[in-house]
Amino acid sequence: MKLSIITATYNRPMQLASTALPNIQSQTDRNFEWIVINDGANPDTRDIITSIRAKADFPIIYIEMEHPDPCSGFGLCYARNLGLDAAGGDIVSYLDDDNSIAPEFVASMRQYFKQHPNIRYSIARQQRRRDVIRNGNVVRQGKPFISPSNCCSLQQLLWQQEIFDSNGFVHYRRNAPRWNPQFQVFADYEYLLQSTCIWGESGFGFNDSILVNYIQSSIGIIGSSNYEQWATELSLILTNQANYSILKDSIVERLEQLVDSYSTKAQISLTPKAFAF
């Protein structure tokens, strides 16, 4: 069972080279391919991949794409869809250019899917923290925490009682959903909804190994987002709830409550950001 790891990167060649690349190179199990999507065709990113491709002992698929107009949607989703089109593995995962996976990530996830033949999509646990960035420097490092909890259920993820993040998310390539560029803050959550609709609740598996190191920064997509964005994107999901068969009454009610909460916070908050760093 081969794993395809998709990394989309946008104008951050040094981040790619210092964070994602060493993690890929350190994998103990080499039965994987790395798919790099150079969003915006950054020449330094091209040079980095060119320099390592010939001597790498695992396949590297390199794709360049023109960065989309922001009005047409979230570039990361377009890039990940290109990665899915190019993937040749039985299962697929994602690694952002600024995040890390453990050396045993490939081995652990491949073994997990072999041991659970009915599973079609699965998450691993993450060590997370939230850092404050100013002028390119970390001025305050957040306290590390583990997410999700070791007894996490799919229901808790769908209810947003636990954090769902695509780094370390693994799913079958066949019949996989497409990433929806209408979403940015909730792109990962919307993809989970699609995955659950396709593979059902019984197809979900929880690998309780801590295999991902996720650092959220105050200047990142999520870290710089605001409550108005949160309310708007969740409202879009509710508007199109007919597209998500998993959205039963209880989940719809929960999302409606969250939209109301975020809308209220957007009106009364003294800061436009949703996260207090």
Tab-separated table of N, CA and C in Angstrom, residues 37-191:
chain	number	residue	atom	x	y	z
A	37	ILE	N	3.399	20.914	-5.078
A	37	ILE	CA	2.706	21.856	-5.956
A	37	ILE	C	3.271	23.243	-5.703
A	38	ASN	N	3.967	23.792	-6.687
A	38	ASN	CA	4.565	25.118	-6.584
A	38	ASN	C	3.531	26.137	-7.061
A	39	ASP	N	2.723	26.602	-6.120
A	39	ASP	CA	1.673	27.573	-6.407
A	39	ASP	C	2.321	28.931	-6.678
A	40	GLY	N	2.194	29.415	-7.910
A	40	GLY	CA	2.830	30.672	-8.292
A	40	GLY	C	4.156	30.493	-8.994
A	41	ALA	N	4.606	29.238	-9.143
A	41	ALA	CA	5.840	28.922	-9.875
A	41	ALA	C	7.049	29.702	-9.360
A	42	ASN	N	7.221	29.725	-8.046
A	42	ASN	CA	8.366	30.406	-7.456
A	42	ASN	C	9.668	29.756	-7.945
A	43	PRO	N	10.604	30.529	-8.511
A	43	PRO	CA	11.824	29.933	-9.080
A	43	PRO	C	12.741	29.305	-8.036
A	44	ASP	N	12.778	29.866	-6.825
A	44	ASP	CA	13.616	29.282	-5.775
A	44	ASP	C	13.070	27.928	-5.325
A	45	THR	N	11.754	27.824	-5.259
A	45	THR	CA	11.139	26.536	-4.934
A	45	THR	C	11.483	25.514	-6.011
A	46	ARG	N	11.412	25.929	-7.273
A	46	ARG	CA	11.758	25.052	-8.399
A	46	ARG	C	13.195	24.559	-8.257
A	47	ASP	N	14.112	25.455	-7.909
A	47	ASP	CA	15.519	25.087	-7.783
A	47	ASP	C	15.742	24.088	-6.646
A	48	ILE	N	15.034	24.281	-5.530
A	48	ILE	CA	15.172	23.367	-4.390
A	48	ILE	C	14.761	21.954	-4.784
A	49	ILE	N	13.619	21.839	-5.441
A	49	ILE	CA	13.135	20.513	-5.831
A	49	ILE	C	14.040	19.898	-6.901
A	50	THR	N	14.482	20.707	-7.853
A	50	THR	CA	15.368	20.208	-8.904
A	50	THR	C	16.662	19.652	-8.308
A	51	SER	N	17.173	20.318	-7.280
A	51	SER	CA	18.453	19.919	-6.690
A	51	SER	C	18.380	18.594	-5.935
A	52	ILE	N	17.202	18.234	-5.425
A	52	ILE	CA	17.101	17.001	-4.631
A	52	ILE	C	16.470	15.852	-5.406
A	53	ARG	N	15.819	16.161	-6.504
A	53	ARG	CA	15.047	15.133	-7.206
A	53	ARG	C	15.904	13.978	-7.713
A	54	ALA	N	17.017	14.305	-8.326
A	54	ALA	CA	17.841	13.278	-8.974
A	54	ALA	C	18.435	12.291	-7.969
A	55	LYS	N	18.731	12.753	-6.765
A	55	LYS	CA	19.390	11.884	-5.787
A	55	LYS	C	18.438	11.314	-4.731
A	56	ALA	N	17.165	11.686	-4.792
A	56	ALA	CA	16.200	11.190	-3.806
A	56	ALA	C	15.924	9.702	-4.027
A	57	ASP	N	15.748	8.943	-2.935
A	57	ASP	CA	15.458	7.514	-3.045
A	57	ASP	C	13.957	7.237	-2.915
A	58	PHE	N	13.158	8.251	-3.220
A	58	PHE	CA	11.708	8.120	-3.288
A	58	PHE	C	11.235	9.033	-4.425
A	59	PRO	N	10.104	8.721	-5.061
A	59	PRO	CA	9.643	9.542	-6.186
A	59	PRO	C	9.193	10.932	-5.728
A	60	ILE	N	9.558	11.929	-6.509
A	60	ILE	CA	9.091	13.293	-6.282
A	60	ILE	C	8.370	13.765	-7.548
A	61	ILE	N	7.122	14.100	-7.397
A	61	ILE	CA	6.336	14.644	-8.506
A	61	ILE	C	6.231	16.147	-8.294
A	62	TYR	N	6.682	16.911	-9.265
A	62	TYR	CA	6.730	18.364	-9.135
A	62	TYR	C	5.785	19.005	-10.146
A	63	ILE	N	4.914	19.883	-9.658
A	63	ILE	CA	3.926	20.544	-10.512
A	63	ILE	C	3.929	22.036	-10.223
A	64	GLU	N	3.900	22.825	-11.266
A	64	GLU	CA	3.769	24.279	-11.110
A	64	GLU	C	2.371	24.712	-11.544
A	65	MET	N	1.842	25.701	-10.857
A	65	MET	CA	0.544	26.245	-11.223
A	65	MET	C	0.552	27.757	-11.079
A	66	GLU	N	-0.240	28.402	-11.889
A	66	GLU	CA	-0.402	29.844	-11.775
A	66	GLU	C	-1.255	30.134	-10.553
A	67	HIS	N	-0.825	31.084	-9.749
A	67	HIS	CA	-1.595	31.398	-8.550
A	67	HIS	C	-2.935	32.002	-8.944
A	68	PRO	N	-4.032	31.438	-8.454
A	68	PRO	CA	-5.346	31.916	-8.871
A	68	PRO	C	-5.681	33.288	-8.302
A	69	ASP	N	-6.524	33.987	-9.019
A	69	ASP	CA	-7.062	35.254	-8.513
A	69	ASP	C	-7.815	34.952	-7.221
A	70	PRO	N	-7.565	35.733	-6.154
A	70	PRO	CA	-8.267	35.471	-4.892
A	70	PRO	C	-9.789	35.443	-5.030
A	71	CYS	N	-10.309	36.160	-6.010
A	71	CYS	CA	-11.761	36.176	-6.208
A	71	CYS	C	-12.285	34.834	-6.708
A	72	SER	N	-11.389	34.019	-7.269
A	72	SER	CA	-11.821	32.723	-7.803
A	72	SER	C	-11.733	31.609	-6.766
A	73	GLY	N	-11.216	31.916	-5.576
A	73	GLY	CA	-11.172	30.919	-4.527
A	73	GLY	C	-9.790	30.723	-3.932
A	74	PHE	N	-9.707	29.825	-2.974
A	74	PHE	CA	-8.509	29.579	-2.180
A	74	PHE	C	-7.502	28.756	-2.976
A	75	GLY	N	-6.316	29.316	-3.188
A	75	GLY	CA	-5.296	28.656	-3.996
A	75	GLY	C	-4.868	27.308	-3.458
A	76	LEU	N	-4.845	27.149	-2.124
A	76	LEU	CA	-4.433	25.879	-1.533
A	76	LEU	C	-5.335	24.734	-1.992
A	77	CYS	N	-6.629	25.008	-2.122
A	77	CYS	CA	-7.566	23.962	-2.556
A	77	CYS	C	-7.304	23.575	-4.011
A	78	TYR	N	-7.053	24.555	-4.872
A	78	TYR	CA	-6.718	24.252	-6.265
A	78	TYR	C	-5.444	23.409	-6.331
A	79	ALA	N	-4.452	23.779	-5.502
A	79	ALA	CA	-3.178	23.063	-5.515
A	79	ALA	C	-3.356	21.618	-5.043
A	80	ARG	N	-4.122	21.432	-3.987
A	80	ARG	CA	-4.332	20.070	-3.488
A	80	ARG	C	-5.088	19.212	-4.493
A	81	ASN	N	-6.005	19.819	-5.235
A	81	ASN	CA	-6.709	19.052	-6.269
A	81	ASN	C	-5.757	18.616	-7.380
A	82	LEU	N	-4.805	19.478	-7.722
A	82	LEU	CA	-3.781	19.078	-8.696
A	82	LEU	C	-2.963	17.909	-8.151
A	83	GLY	N	-2.666	17.968	-6.865
A	83	GLY	CA	-1.929	16.880	-6.236
A	83	GLY	C	-2.697	15.575	-6.272
A	84	LEU	N	-3.998	15.642	-6.026
A	84	LEU	CA	-4.835	14.439	-6.096
A	84	LEU	C	-4.844	13.863	-7.505
A	85	ASP	N	-4.890	14.748	-8.514
A	85	ASP	CA	-4.885	14.280	-9.907
A	85	ASP	C	-3.589	13.551	-10.241
A	86	ALA	N	-2.489	13.984	-9.642
A	86	ALA	CA	-1.178	13.412	-9.961
A	86	ALA	C	-0.828	12.205	-9.097
A	87	ALA	N	-1.545	12.014	-8.002
A	87	ALA	CA	-1.186	10.973	-7.032
A	87	ALA	C	-1.346	9.576	-7.609
A	88	GLY	N	-0.388	8.718	-7.280
A	88	GLY	CA	-0.443	7.330	-7.715
A	88	GLY	C	-0.538	6.349	-6.575
A	89	GLY	N	-0.585	6.868	-5.337
A	89	GLY	CA	-0.653	5.991	-4.180
A	89	GLY	C	-2.051	5.455	-3.929
A	90	ASP	N	-2.120	4.390	-3.162
A	90	ASP	CA	-3.419	3.850	-2.755
A	90	ASP	C	-4.095	4.784	-1.759
A	91	ILE	N	-3.279	5.407	-0.902
A	91	ILE	CA	-3.777	6.350	0.088
A	91	ILE	C	-3.026	7.672	-0.065
A	92	VAL	N	-3.653	8.745	0.396
A	92	VAL	CA	-3.132	10.099	0.196
A	92	VAL	C	-3.116	10.833	1.530
A	93	SER	N	-2.091	11.664	1.728
A	93	SER	CA	-2.035	12.513	2.912
A	93	SER	C	-1.552	13.907	2.515
A	94	TYR	N	-1.528	14.809	3.500
A	94	TYR	CA	-1.184	16.206	3.240
A	94	TYR	C	-0.177	16.688	4.283
A	95	LEU	N	0.767	17.483	3.814
A	95	LEU	CA	1.745	18.109	4.699
A	95	LEU	C	2.000	19.511	4.192
A	96	ASP	N	1.617	20.523	4.977
A	96	ASP	CA	1.889	21.904	4.601
A	96	ASP	C	3.388	22.182	4.710
A	97	ASP	N	3.839	23.200	3.994
A	97	ASP	CA	5.280	23.473	3.954
A	97	ASP	C	5.853	23.924	5.296
A	98	ASP	N	4.988	24.373	6.223
A	98	ASP	CA	5.466	24.878	7.508
A	98	ASP	C	5.161	23.932	8.675
A	99	ASN	N	4.801	22.686	8.361
A	99	ASN	CA	4.492	21.728	9.418
A	99	ASN	C	5.378	20.498	9.316
A	100	SER	N	5.328	19.677	10.370
A	100	SER	CA	6.250	18.553	10.477
A	100	SER	C	5.499	17.256	10.736
A	101	ILE	N	6.061	16.167	10.229
A	101	ILE	CA	5.564	14.836	10.540
A	101	ILE	C	6.706	14.025	11.146
A	102	ALA	N	6.340	13.083	11.995
A	102	ALA	CA	7.329	12.230	12.647
A	102	ALA	C	8.001	11.324	11.627
A	103	PRO	N	9.238	10.873	11.884
A	103	PRO	CA	9.927	9.975	10.948
A	103	PRO	C	9.150	8.688	10.667
A	104	GLU	N	8.316	8.264	11.617
A	104	GLU	CA	7.548	7.031	11.435
A	104	GLU	C	6.147	7.278	10.877
A	105	PHE	N	5.876	8.490	10.387
A	105	PHE	CA	4.525	8.802	9.903
A	105	PHE	C	4.079	7.844	8.805
A	106	VAL	N	4.883	7.710	7.756
A	106	VAL	CA	4.505	6.836	6.636
A	106	VAL	C	4.315	5.409	7.117
A	107	ALA	N	5.262	4.908	7.914
A	107	ALA	CA	5.186	3.530	8.408
A	107	ALA	C	3.937	3.317	9.248
A	108	SER	N	3.641	4.261	10.132
A	108	SER	CA	2.501	4.122	11.033
A	108	SER	C	1.171	4.140	10.288
A	109	MET	N	1.025	5.071	9.346
A	109	MET	CA	-0.247	5.182	8.649
A	109	MET	C	-0.456	4.029	7.669
A	110	ARG	N	0.601	3.596	7.014
A	110	ARG	CA	0.464	2.447	6.114
A	110	ARG	C	0.059	1.201	6.911
A	111	GLN	N	0.698	1.013	8.056
A	111	GLN	CA	0.379	-0.129	8.901
A	111	GLN	C	-1.052	-0.037	9.430
A	112	TYR	N	-1.462	1.170	9.793
A	112	TYR	CA	-2.806	1.356	10.327
A	112	TYR	C	-3.862	0.947	9.293
A	113	PHE	N	-3.679	1.354	8.052
A	113	PHE	CA	-4.656	1.012	7.019
A	113	PHE	C	-4.617	-0.478	6.673
A	114	LYS	N	-3.444	-1.081	6.764
A	114	LYS	CA	-3.351	-2.528	6.528
A	114	LYS	C	-4.083	-3.305	7.617
A	115	GLN	N	-3.947	-2.847	8.849
A	115	GLN	CA	-4.564	-3.542	9.977
A	115	GLN	C	-6.071	-3.305	10.054
A	116	HIS	N	-6.551	-2.249	9.405
A	116	HIS	CA	-7.976	-1.905	9.441
A	116	HIS	C	-8.480	-1.770	8.001
A	117	PRO	N	-8.717	-2.896	7.323
A	117	PRO	CA	-9.064	-2.871	5.897
A	117	PRO	C	-10.383	-2.185	5.569
A	118	ASN	N	-11.229	-1.969	6.560
A	118	ASN	CA	-12.504	-1.296	6.303
A	118	ASN	C	-12.411	0.221	6.434
A	119	ILE	N	-11.284	0.698	6.954
A	119	ILE	CA	-11.107	2.136	7.127
A	119	ILE	C	-10.788	2.790	5.780
A	120	ARG	N	-11.391	3.933	5.534
A	120	ARG	CA	-11.159	4.670	4.293
A	120	ARG	C	-10.574	6.059	4.532
A	121	TYR	N	-10.707	6.590	5.734
A	121	TYR	CA	-10.106	7.894	6.048
A	121	TYR	C	-9.798	7.950	7.534
A	122	SER	N	-8.667	8.580	7.860
A	122	SER	CA	-8.181	8.517	9.235
A	122	SER	C	-7.356	9.751	9.573
A	123	ILE	N	-7.346	10.096	10.848
A	123	ILE	CA	-6.481	11.167	11.332
A	123	ILE	C	-5.486	10.603	12.338
A	124	ALA	N	-4.371	11.307	12.461
A	124	ALA	CA	-3.416	11.047	13.533
A	124	ALA	C	-3.480	12.230	14.488
A	125	ARG	N	-2.920	12.065	15.662
A	125	ARG	CA	-2.923	13.161	16.637
A	125	ARG	C	-1.763	14.125	16.348
A	126	GLN	N	-1.930	15.349	16.818
A	126	GLN	CA	-0.954	16.398	16.581
A	126	GLN	C	-0.478	17.010	17.897
A	127	GLN	N	0.797	17.372	17.921
A	127	GLN	CA	1.267	18.289	18.955
A	127	GLN	C	1.175	19.682	18.361
A	128	ARG	N	0.421	20.557	18.999
A	128	ARG	CA	0.138	21.876	18.450
A	128	ARG	C	0.600	22.986	19.392
A	129	ARG	N	0.840	24.143	18.800
A	129	ARG	CA	1.036	25.348	19.596
A	129	ARG	C	0.723	26.553	18.713
A	130	ARG	N	0.533	27.704	19.347
A	130	ARG	CA	0.198	28.931	18.634
A	130	ARG	C	1.251	29.994	18.945
A	131	ASP	N	1.949	30.433	17.910
A	131	ASP	CA	3.037	31.395	18.068
A	131	ASP	C	2.640	32.758	17.543
A	132	VAL	N	3.135	33.791	18.205
A	132	VAL	CA	2.947	35.163	17.737
A	132	VAL	C	4.166	35.554	16.906
A	133	ILE	N	3.909	35.975	15.664
A	133	ILE	CA	4.983	36.369	14.735
A	133	ILE	C	4.906	37.866	14.471
A	134	ARG	N	6.048	38.534	14.581
A	134	ARG	CA	6.128	39.950	14.221
A	134	ARG	C	7.429	40.189	13.462
A	135	ASN	N	7.280	40.818	12.290
A	135	ASN	CA	8.440	41.106	11.437
A	135	ASN	C	9.256	39.852	11.150
A	136	GLY	N	8.548	38.743	10.975
A	136	GLY	CA	9.208	37.496	10.623
A	136	GLY	C	9.830	36.744	11.777
A	137	ASN	N	9.694	37.261	13.001
A	137	ASN	CA	10.298	36.623	14.163
A	137	ASN	C	9.229	36.164	15.159
A	138	VAL	N	9.524	35.052	15.853
A	138	VAL	CA	8.627	34.570	16.893
A	138	VAL	C	8.859	35.410	18.148
A	139	VAL	N	7.866	36.193	18.536
A	139	VAL	CA	7.998	37.036	19.723
A	139	VAL	C	7.365	36.378	20.944
A	140	ARG	N	6.475	35.421	20.716
A	140	ARG	CA	5.931	34.641	21.822
A	140	ARG	C	5.570	33.249	21.334
A	141	GLN	N	6.120	32.261	22.001
A	141	GLN	CA	5.848	30.877	21.638
A	141	GLN	C	4.743	30.331	22.539
A	142	GLY	N	3.739	29.738	21.903
A	142	GLY	CA	2.610	29.225	22.652
A	142	GLY	C	2.935	27.940	23.402
A	143	LYS	N	2.076	27.604	24.353
A	143	LYS	CA	2.237	26.384	25.130
A	143	LYS	C	1.779	25.191	24.302
A	144	PRO	N	2.591	24.150	24.166
A	144	PRO	CA	2.202	22.978	23.375
A	144	PRO	C	1.001	22.246	23.990
A	145	PHE	N	0.167	21.700	23.125
A	145	PHE	CA	-0.935	20.856	23.573
A	145	PHE	C	-1.190	19.787	22.514
A	146	ILE	N	-1.806	18.698	22.930
A	146	ILE	CA	-2.080	17.576	22.032
A	146	ILE	C	-3.521	17.653	21.551
A	147	SER	N	-3.715	17.472	20.268
A	147	SER	CA	-5.056	17.499	19.694
A	147	SER	C	-5.139	16.492	18.548
A	148	PRO	N	-6.265	15.796	18.408
A	148	PRO	CA	-7.387	15.783	19.347
A	148	PRO	C	-7.080	14.913	20.559
A	149	SER	N	-8.057	14.816	21.471
A	149	SER	CA	-7.880	14.006	22.661
A	149	SER	C	-7.800	12.526	22.284
A	150	ASN	N	-7.316	11.704	23.196
A	150	ASN	CA	-7.090	10.297	22.866
A	150	ASN	C	-8.375	9.472	22.793
A	151	CYS	N	-9.512	10.101	23.085
A	151	CYS	CA	-10.787	9.394	22.955
A	151	CYS	C	-11.684	10.086	21.934
A	152	CYS	N	-11.053	10.771	20.994
A	152	CYS	CA	-11.800	11.555	20.000
A	152	CYS	C	-12.662	10.655	19.113
A	153	SER	N	-13.871	11.132	18.821
A	153	SER	CA	-14.780	10.428	17.922
A	153	SER	C	-15.052	11.287	16.692
A	154	LEU	N	-15.517	10.658	15.635
A	154	LEU	CA	-15.898	11.403	14.433
A	154	LEU	C	-16.990	12.415	14.764
A	155	GLN	N	-17.923	12.045	15.626
A	155	GLN	CA	-19.007	12.950	16.005
A	155	GLN	C	-18.455	14.242	16.604
A	156	GLN	N	-17.427	14.130	17.441
A	156	GLN	CA	-16.844	15.328	18.044
A	156	GLN	C	-16.179	16.215	16.996
A	157	LEU	N	-15.577	15.604	15.982
A	157	LEU	CA	-14.969	16.381	14.902
A	157	LEU	C	-16.045	17.090	14.090
A	158	LEU	N	-17.127	16.385	13.781
A	158	LEU	CA	-18.209	16.979	12.995
A	158	LEU	C	-18.909	18.092	13.770
A	159	TRP	N	-18.971	17.949	15.072
A	159	TRP	CA	-19.584	18.967	15.925
A	159	TRP	C	-18.600	20.099	16.246
A	160	GLN	N	-17.361	19.968	15.786
A	160	GLN	CA	-16.296	20.930	16.060
A	160	GLN	C	-16.020	21.071	17.556
A	161	GLN	N	-16.170	19.961	18.246
A	161	GLN	CA	-15.774	19.913	19.649
A	161	GLN	C	-14.311	19.516	19.781
A	162	GLU	N	-13.764	18.967	18.719
A	162	GLU	CA	-12.339	18.651	18.621
A	162	GLU	C	-11.823	19.267	17.321
A	163	ILE	N	-10.525	19.576	17.282
A	163	ILE	CA	-9.921	20.210	16.111
A	163	ILE	C	-9.671	19.174	15.023
A	164	PHE	N	-10.163	19.459	13.823
A	164	PHE	CA	-9.794	18.643	12.667
A	164	PHE	C	-8.858	19.454	11.786
A	165	ASP	N	-7.733	18.858	11.438
A	165	ASP	CA	-6.752	19.526	10.576
A	165	ASP	C	-6.257	18.532	9.539
A	166	SER	N	-6.013	19.011	8.333
A	166	SER	CA	-5.661	18.110	7.231
A	166	SER	C	-4.225	17.614	7.274
A	167	ASN	N	-3.349	18.263	8.026
A	167	ASN	CA	-1.977	17.764	8.135
A	167	ASN	C	-1.999	16.430	8.880
A	168	GLY	N	-1.578	15.380	8.178
A	168	GLY	CA	-1.631	14.052	8.758
A	168	GLY	C	-2.930	13.321	8.492
A	169	PHE	N	-3.877	13.982	7.844
A	169	PHE	CA	-5.116	13.315	7.444
A	169	PHE	C	-4.801	12.388	6.271
A	170	VAL	N	-5.260	11.140	6.354
A	170	VAL	CA	-4.975	10.150	5.318
A	170	VAL	C	-6.296	9.553	4.840
A	171	HIS	N	-6.428	9.422	3.524
A	171	HIS	CA	-7.644	8.834	2.964
A	171	HIS	C	-7.322	8.062	1.699
A	172	TYR	N	-8.234	7.195	1.312
A	172	TYR	CA	-8.067	6.466	0.061
A	172	TYR	C	-8.129	7.445	-1.109
A	173	ARG	N	-7.317	7.181	-2.107
A	173	ARG	CA	-7.323	8.044	-3.294
A	173	ARG	C	-8.556	7.802	-4.156
A	174	ARG	N	-8.944	6.541	-4.265
A	174	ARG	CA	-10.097	6.216	-5.101
A	174	ARG	C	-11.369	6.817	-4.510
A	175	ASN	N	-12.129	7.480	-5.352
A	175	ASN	CA	-13.399	8.122	-4.979
A	175	ASN	C	-13.227	9.285	-4.018
A	176	ALA	N	-12.000	9.798	-3.892
A	176	ALA	CA	-11.765	10.899	-2.954
A	176	ALA	C	-12.498	12.161	-3.402
A	177	PRO	N	-12.977	12.957	-2.444
A	177	PRO	CA	-13.631	14.217	-2.800
A	177	PRO	C	-12.625	15.241	-3.302
A	178	ARG	N	-13.141	16.317	-3.851
A	178	ARG	CA	-12.318	17.427	-4.323
A	178	ARG	C	-12.328	18.543	-3.277
A	179	TRP	N	-11.201	19.216	-3.161
A	179	TRP	CA	-11.120	20.350	-2.256
A	179	TRP	C	-11.907	21.524	-2.829
A	180	ASN	N	-12.700	22.156	-1.994
A	180	ASN	CA	-13.613	23.215	-2.425
A	180	ASN	C	-12.985	24.591	-2.204
A	181	PRO	N	-12.605	25.298	-3.277
A	181	PRO	CA	-11.922	26.592	-3.130
A	181	PRO	C	-12.810	27.723	-2.620
A	182	GLN	N	-14.100	27.444	-2.430
A	182	GLN	CA	-14.972	28.451	-1.821
A	182	GLN	C	-14.660	28.642	-0.343
A	183	PHE	N	-13.920	27.683	0.229
A	183	PHE	CA	-13.633	27.721	1.656
A	183	PHE	C	-12.155	27.954	1.904
A	184	GLN	N	-11.878	28.684	2.970
A	184	GLN	CA	-10.503	28.961	3.361
A	184	GLN	C	-10.299	28.563	4.820
A	185	VAL	N	-10.965	29.255	5.727
A	185	VAL	CA	-10.856	28.933	7.153
A	185	VAL	C	-11.382	27.532	7.440
A	186	PHE	N	-12.497	27.166	6.796
A	186	PHE	CA	-13.105	25.863	7.035
A	186	PHE	C	-12.923	24.910	5.858
A	187	ALA	N	-11.848	25.075	5.102
A	187	ALA	CA	-11.584	24.175	3.977
A	187	ALA	C	-11.377	22.743	4.464
A	188	ASP	N	-10.632	22.590	5.560
A	188	ASP	CA	-10.381	21.246	6.094
A	188	ASP	C	-11.682	20.610	6.597
A	189	TYR	N	-12.462	21.369	7.340
A	189	TYR	CA	-13.714	20.848	7.891
A	189	TYR	C	-14.681	20.462	6.771
A	190	GLU	N	-14.758	21.289	5.742
A	190	GLU	CA	-15.651	20.978	4.626
A	190	GLU	C	-15.203	19.705	3.922
A	191	TYR	N	-13.892	19.485	3.849
A	191	TYR	CA	-13.377	18.265	3.229
A	191	TYR	C	-13.723	17.044	4.081
